[in-house]
Amino acid sequence: MFGLFVLAGSLSAQATGGADSAVRHDVFSYEAAEFVRQAGEGSHVVVVSGAMDTCLLGKLCAALRENSRATFALDLSAVSGVFELRNEVLGGCGNLVSLVIPDGLARVQGECFAGCERLAAIDATDGSAYFSSARGILYDKAGRELVACPSAWDGTVEIPAAVSSVRGGAFAYCPGVTDFALQTRDAAGNTVESAAFSVRDGILYSKDMTRLVQVPAGRAGRVTIPDPVAVIACESFAYCARVTAVELPASVRTIEPRAFSHCAALESVDIPAGVTSIGKQSFLWCTALGDMTIPAGVVYLGSRSFFKSSVTAVTFADTEGWTYGKKKRVAVDNPRVNAEQLTHPGQYWFLDIYKE
């Protein structure tokens, strides 16, 4: 059974301990946090209504994090005044099992659900101005962009036929996602087909197979990407913590920002000779990765590409013509660049560099 706590914007005089039933922001925040902080063991539904800003929501979520004895289903649909969810607000709420977002919520940051490992559903009501949901997955209002998958999702994710884009980081904290599939029938039983995506071996690609969209975070071992993929999308491998090696086809031309970030077990990725662009933080926090080679055709290397990684040296196939900032020339006189140059904030490797 769920215990029910209703934290309304107009509590009774007895509940507030005073004669005035109008609840001020500071009293409201205190009451909400205390209800959550003092909740007994078990599972509880917490319904919150009334005016609340991001700071006050942060206090409520801090109380969630402090209570390790209980789990919570949090309904914020009637809350007004919260227009953005950020990582520092919800992040780390490990005892949050479901969330109904505020109807007026306008923006969800990509990593706002980091550390919410028990979160099984992110829902929006019909009254939500900017978002919709289905089976606990959050979409934009029109249902065309997949915004966020709950961290506790287990198994296959079916992509609705209406979805035309997946937000970067939508599956970043979903280690239980093992495969992707495409919707083949609508609610009326009619045959439907995705106009935007294709799936091969459970991995999500663009319809024409030229763009790798998303690798399931539950994948392990070696992953082989087929021709004719030309783009490795932003965060497409992010948080694939059990992938050990990636084989890219010769057709690849672009590696977008954070494409392989936080792949903790990744030991090897051979960058194909045809690649011309490697985005910012592409291999961020790849703590098992060996030395890398930058092909001669690369004309852009994004800032902090190997920051916080285990890469000890990067070999440049072509050392001539590199610049950074306002056309300041980089002297890559040795093709093998050591780790200190790659990671020290005072070095130019913290900036984007280009080949003229």
Tab-separated table of N, CA, C and O in Angstrom, residues 58-113:
chain	number	residue	atom	x	y	z
A	58	GLY	N	14.139	22.140	-5.273
A	58	GLY	CA	15.417	21.556	-4.875
A	58	GLY	C	15.430	21.149	-3.411
A	58	GLY	O	15.988	20.112	-3.049
A	59	LYS	N	14.782	21.935	-2.554
A	59	LYS	CA	14.712	21.597	-1.130
A	59	LYS	C	13.879	20.334	-0.913
A	59	LYS	O	14.209	19.485	-0.077
A	60	LEU	N	12.800	20.209	-1.677
A	60	LEU	CA	11.974	19.011	-1.576
A	60	LEU	C	12.762	17.780	-2.016
A	60	LEU	O	12.716	16.733	-1.369
A	61	CYS	N	13.498	17.915	-3.117
A	61	CYS	CA	14.292	16.785	-3.620
A	61	CYS	C	15.441	16.445	-2.674
A	61	CYS	O	15.832	15.273	-2.551
A	62	ALA	N	15.981	17.446	-1.990
A	62	ALA	CA	17.013	17.173	-0.989
A	62	ALA	C	16.450	16.310	0.130
A	62	ALA	O	17.123	15.406	0.650
A	63	ALA	N	15.201	16.568	0.508
A	63	ALA	CA	14.554	15.743	1.523
A	63	ALA	C	14.351	14.318	1.022
A	63	ALA	O	14.493	13.357	1.780
A	64	LEU	N	14.028	14.161	-0.261
A	64	LEU	CA	13.932	12.827	-0.866
A	64	LEU	C	15.243	12.075	-0.706
A	64	LEU	O	15.268	10.905	-0.326
A	65	ARG	N	16.351	12.754	-1.018
A	65	ARG	CA	17.670	12.111	-0.952
A	65	ARG	C	18.037	11.736	0.476
A	65	ARG	O	18.730	10.748	0.710
A	66	GLU	N	17.576	12.539	1.442
A	66	GLU	CA	17.939	12.290	2.840
A	66	GLU	C	17.168	11.120	3.448
A	66	GLU	O	17.623	10.500	4.411
A	67	ASN	N	16.003	10.826	2.897
A	67	ASN	CA	15.186	9.750	3.463
A	67	ASN	C	15.526	8.442	2.759
A	67	ASN	O	15.047	8.150	1.672
A	68	SER	N	16.332	7.623	3.395
A	68	SER	CA	16.770	6.370	2.788
A	68	SER	C	15.865	5.195	3.147
A	68	SER	O	16.073	4.080	2.682
A	69	ARG	N	14.830	5.453	3.951
A	69	ARG	CA	13.963	4.364	4.418
A	69	ARG	C	12.782	4.125	3.498
A	69	ARG	O	12.129	3.086	3.569
A	70	ALA	N	12.466	5.076	2.620
A	70	ALA	CA	11.232	5.001	1.850
A	70	ALA	C	11.472	5.289	0.380
A	70	ALA	O	12.494	5.859	-0.009
A	71	THR	N	10.518	4.879	-0.455
A	71	THR	CA	10.508	5.270	-1.856
A	71	THR	C	9.286	6.138	-2.100
A	71	THR	O	8.286	6.054	-1.371
A	72	PHE	N	9.367	6.978	-3.147
A	72	PHE	CA	8.338	7.986	-3.357
A	72	PHE	C	7.888	8.048	-4.805
A	72	PHE	O	8.707	8.000	-5.725
A	73	ALA	N	6.579	8.169	-4.988
A	73	ALA	CA	5.983	8.543	-6.266
A	73	ALA	C	5.594	10.010	-6.123
A	73	ALA	O	4.770	10.355	-5.273
A	74	LEU	N	6.202	10.874	-6.908
A	74	LEU	CA	6.056	12.324	-6.728
A	74	LEU	C	5.212	12.905	-7.858
A	74	LEU	O	5.548	12.772	-9.039
A	75	ASP	N	4.094	13.526	-7.488
A	75	ASP	CA	3.178	14.135	-8.454
A	75	ASP	C	3.258	15.657	-8.318
A	75	ASP	O	2.795	16.234	-7.340
A	76	LEU	N	3.855	16.308	-9.327
A	76	LEU	CA	4.024	17.758	-9.310
A	76	LEU	C	3.147	18.432	-10.359
A	76	LEU	O	3.357	19.611	-10.678
A	77	SER	N	2.170	17.711	-10.897
A	77	SER	CA	1.403	18.252	-12.029
A	77	SER	C	0.710	19.569	-11.707
A	77	SER	O	0.553	20.417	-12.591
A	78	ALA	N	0.301	19.765	-10.443
A	78	ALA	CA	-0.430	20.978	-10.068
A	78	ALA	C	0.483	22.093	-9.575
A	78	ALA	O	0.012	23.156	-9.178
A	79	VAL	N	1.793	21.855	-9.602
A	79	VAL	CA	2.733	22.888	-9.161
A	79	VAL	C	2.854	23.963	-10.237
A	79	VAL	O	2.963	23.659	-11.428
A	80	SER	N	2.846	25.216	-9.822
A	80	SER	CA	3.050	26.326	-10.749
A	80	SER	C	4.363	27.027	-10.428
A	80	SER	O	4.797	27.041	-9.285
A	81	GLY	N	4.994	27.552	-11.454
A	81	GLY	CA	6.194	28.352	-11.254
A	81	GLY	C	7.490	27.628	-11.521
A	81	GLY	O	8.545	28.255	-11.556
A	82	VAL	N	7.498	26.306	-11.717
A	82	VAL	CA	8.728	25.574	-12.018
A	82	VAL	C	8.794	25.380	-13.525
A	82	VAL	O	7.995	24.654	-14.107
A	83	PHE	N	9.749	26.023	-14.162
A	83	PHE	CA	9.791	25.995	-15.618
A	83	PHE	C	11.022	25.277	-16.172
A	83	PHE	O	11.230	25.225	-17.373
A	84	GLU	N	11.833	24.695	-15.283
A	84	GLU	CA	13.025	23.991	-15.744
A	84	GLU	C	13.421	22.929	-14.723
A	84	GLU	O	13.360	23.161	-13.518
A	85	LEU	N	13.784	21.765	-15.198
A	85	LEU	CA	14.363	20.728	-14.346
A	85	LEU	C	15.832	20.599	-14.680
A	85	LEU	O	16.194	20.359	-15.833
A	86	ARG	N	16.689	20.729	-13.654
A	86	ARG	CA	18.131	20.643	-13.849
A	86	ARG	C	18.689	19.499	-13.017
A	86	ARG	O	18.052	18.993	-12.095
A	87	ASN	N	19.927	19.123	-13.330
A	87	ASN	CA	20.572	18.010	-12.645
A	87	ASN	C	20.671	18.234	-11.151
A	87	ASN	O	20.436	17.326	-10.353
A	88	GLU	N	20.981	19.468	-10.738
A	88	GLU	CA	21.186	19.728	-9.315
A	88	GLU	C	19.877	19.700	-8.522
A	88	GLU	O	19.891	19.709	-7.296
A	89	VAL	N	18.742	19.653	-9.206
A	89	VAL	CA	17.453	19.587	-8.524
A	89	VAL	C	17.057	18.138	-8.259
A	89	VAL	O	16.904	17.713	-7.114
A	90	LEU	N	16.893	17.344	-9.310
A	90	LEU	CA	16.430	15.968	-9.174
A	90	LEU	C	17.559	14.958	-9.090
A	90	LEU	O	17.380	13.839	-8.610
A	91	GLY	N	18.717	15.297	-9.593
A	91	GLY	CA	19.825	14.351	-9.669
A	91	GLY	C	20.148	13.710	-8.327
A	91	GLY	O	20.218	14.379	-7.304
A	92	GLY	N	20.312	12.386	-8.342
A	92	GLY	CA	20.687	11.674	-7.135
A	92	GLY	C	19.534	11.251	-6.251
A	92	GLY	O	19.743	10.718	-5.156
A	93	CYS	N	18.275	11.474	-6.719
A	93	CYS	CA	17.112	11.025	-5.940
A	93	CYS	C	16.909	9.535	-6.184
A	93	CYS	O	16.035	9.122	-6.968
A	94	GLY	N	17.706	8.722	-5.519
A	94	GLY	CA	17.697	7.290	-5.757
A	94	GLY	C	16.470	6.579	-5.254
A	94	GLY	O	16.236	5.418	-5.610
A	95	ASN	N	15.653	7.236	-4.421
A	95	ASN	CA	14.433	6.604	-3.917
A	95	ASN	C	13.172	7.135	-4.598
A	95	ASN	O	12.062	6.883	-4.147
A	96	LEU	N	13.354	7.847	-5.708
A	96	LEU	CA	12.221	8.326	-6.498
A	96	LEU	C	11.856	7.254	-7.525
A	96	LEU	O	12.676	6.882	-8.366
A	97	VAL	N	10.613	6.731	-7.460
A	97	VAL	CA	10.223	5.636	-8.349
A	97	VAL	C	9.350	6.103	-9.509
A	97	VAL	O	9.288	5.434	-10.545
A	98	SER	N	8.667	7.222	-9.361
A	98	SER	CA	7.900	7.766	-10.479
A	98	SER	C	7.739	9.265	-10.291
A	98	SER	O	7.767	9.771	-9.166
A	99	LEU	N	7.564	9.970	-11.416
A	99	LEU	CA	7.458	11.426	-11.383
A	99	LEU	C	6.409	11.874	-12.383
A	99	LEU	O	6.435	11.467	-13.552
A	100	VAL	N	5.480	12.718	-11.917
A	100	VAL	CA	4.578	13.431	-12.808
A	100	VAL	C	5.062	14.870	-12.835
A	100	VAL	O	5.096	15.536	-11.802
A	101	ILE	N	5.463	15.348	-13.996
A	101	ILE	CA	6.098	16.665	-14.096
A	101	ILE	C	5.058	17.777	-13.977
A	101	ILE	O	3.869	17.556	-14.239
A	102	PRO	N	5.491	18.991	-13.588
A	102	PRO	CA	4.563	20.126	-13.522
A	102	PRO	C	3.957	20.429	-14.890
A	102	PRO	O	4.652	20.358	-15.911
A	103	ASP	N	2.682	20.776	-14.921
A	103	ASP	CA	2.031	21.082	-16.195
A	103	ASP	C	2.680	22.265	-16.901
A	103	ASP	O	2.658	22.352	-18.126
A	104	GLY	N	3.243	23.189	-16.138
A	104	GLY	CA	3.859	24.365	-16.745
A	104	GLY	C	5.336	24.208	-17.058
A	104	GLY	O	5.971	25.157	-17.517
A	105	LEU	N	5.898	23.023	-16.811
A	105	LEU	CA	7.326	22.806	-17.058
A	105	LEU	C	7.650	23.035	-18.526
A	105	LEU	O	7.014	22.467	-19.413
A	106	ALA	N	8.667	23.881	-18.790
A	106	ALA	CA	9.004	24.233	-20.166
A	106	ALA	C	10.282	23.575	-20.661
A	106	ALA	O	10.459	23.408	-21.868
A	107	ARG	N	11.176	23.176	-19.741
A	107	ARG	CA	12.477	22.680	-20.194
A	107	ARG	C	12.971	21.564	-19.286
A	107	ARG	O	12.885	21.666	-18.064
A	108	VAL	N	13.492	20.524	-19.908
A	108	VAL	CA	14.103	19.420	-19.182
A	108	VAL	C	15.533	19.280	-19.666
A	108	VAL	O	15.775	19.040	-20.848
A	109	GLN	N	16.514	19.479	-18.793
A	109	GLN	CA	17.916	19.313	-19.159
A	109	GLN	C	18.252	17.836	-19.282
A	109	GLN	O	17.693	16.987	-18.584
A	110	GLY	N	19.188	17.532	-20.183
A	110	GLY	CA	19.501	16.156	-20.528
A	110	GLY	C	19.896	15.269	-19.373
A	110	GLY	O	19.590	14.079	-19.370
A	111	GLU	N	20.589	15.811	-18.373
A	111	GLU	CA	21.090	14.973	-17.292
A	111	GLU	C	20.346	15.204	-15.979
A	111	GLU	O	20.852	14.883	-14.913
A	112	CYS	N	19.120	15.717	-16.056
A	112	CYS	CA	18.425	16.065	-14.808
A	112	CYS	C	17.998	14.831	-14.022
A	112	CYS	O	17.704	14.932	-12.840
A	113	PHE	N	17.969	13.630	-14.640
A	113	PHE	CA	17.565	12.421	-13.925
A	113	PHE	C	18.758	11.543	-13.556
A	113	PHE	O	18.586	10.377	-13.199
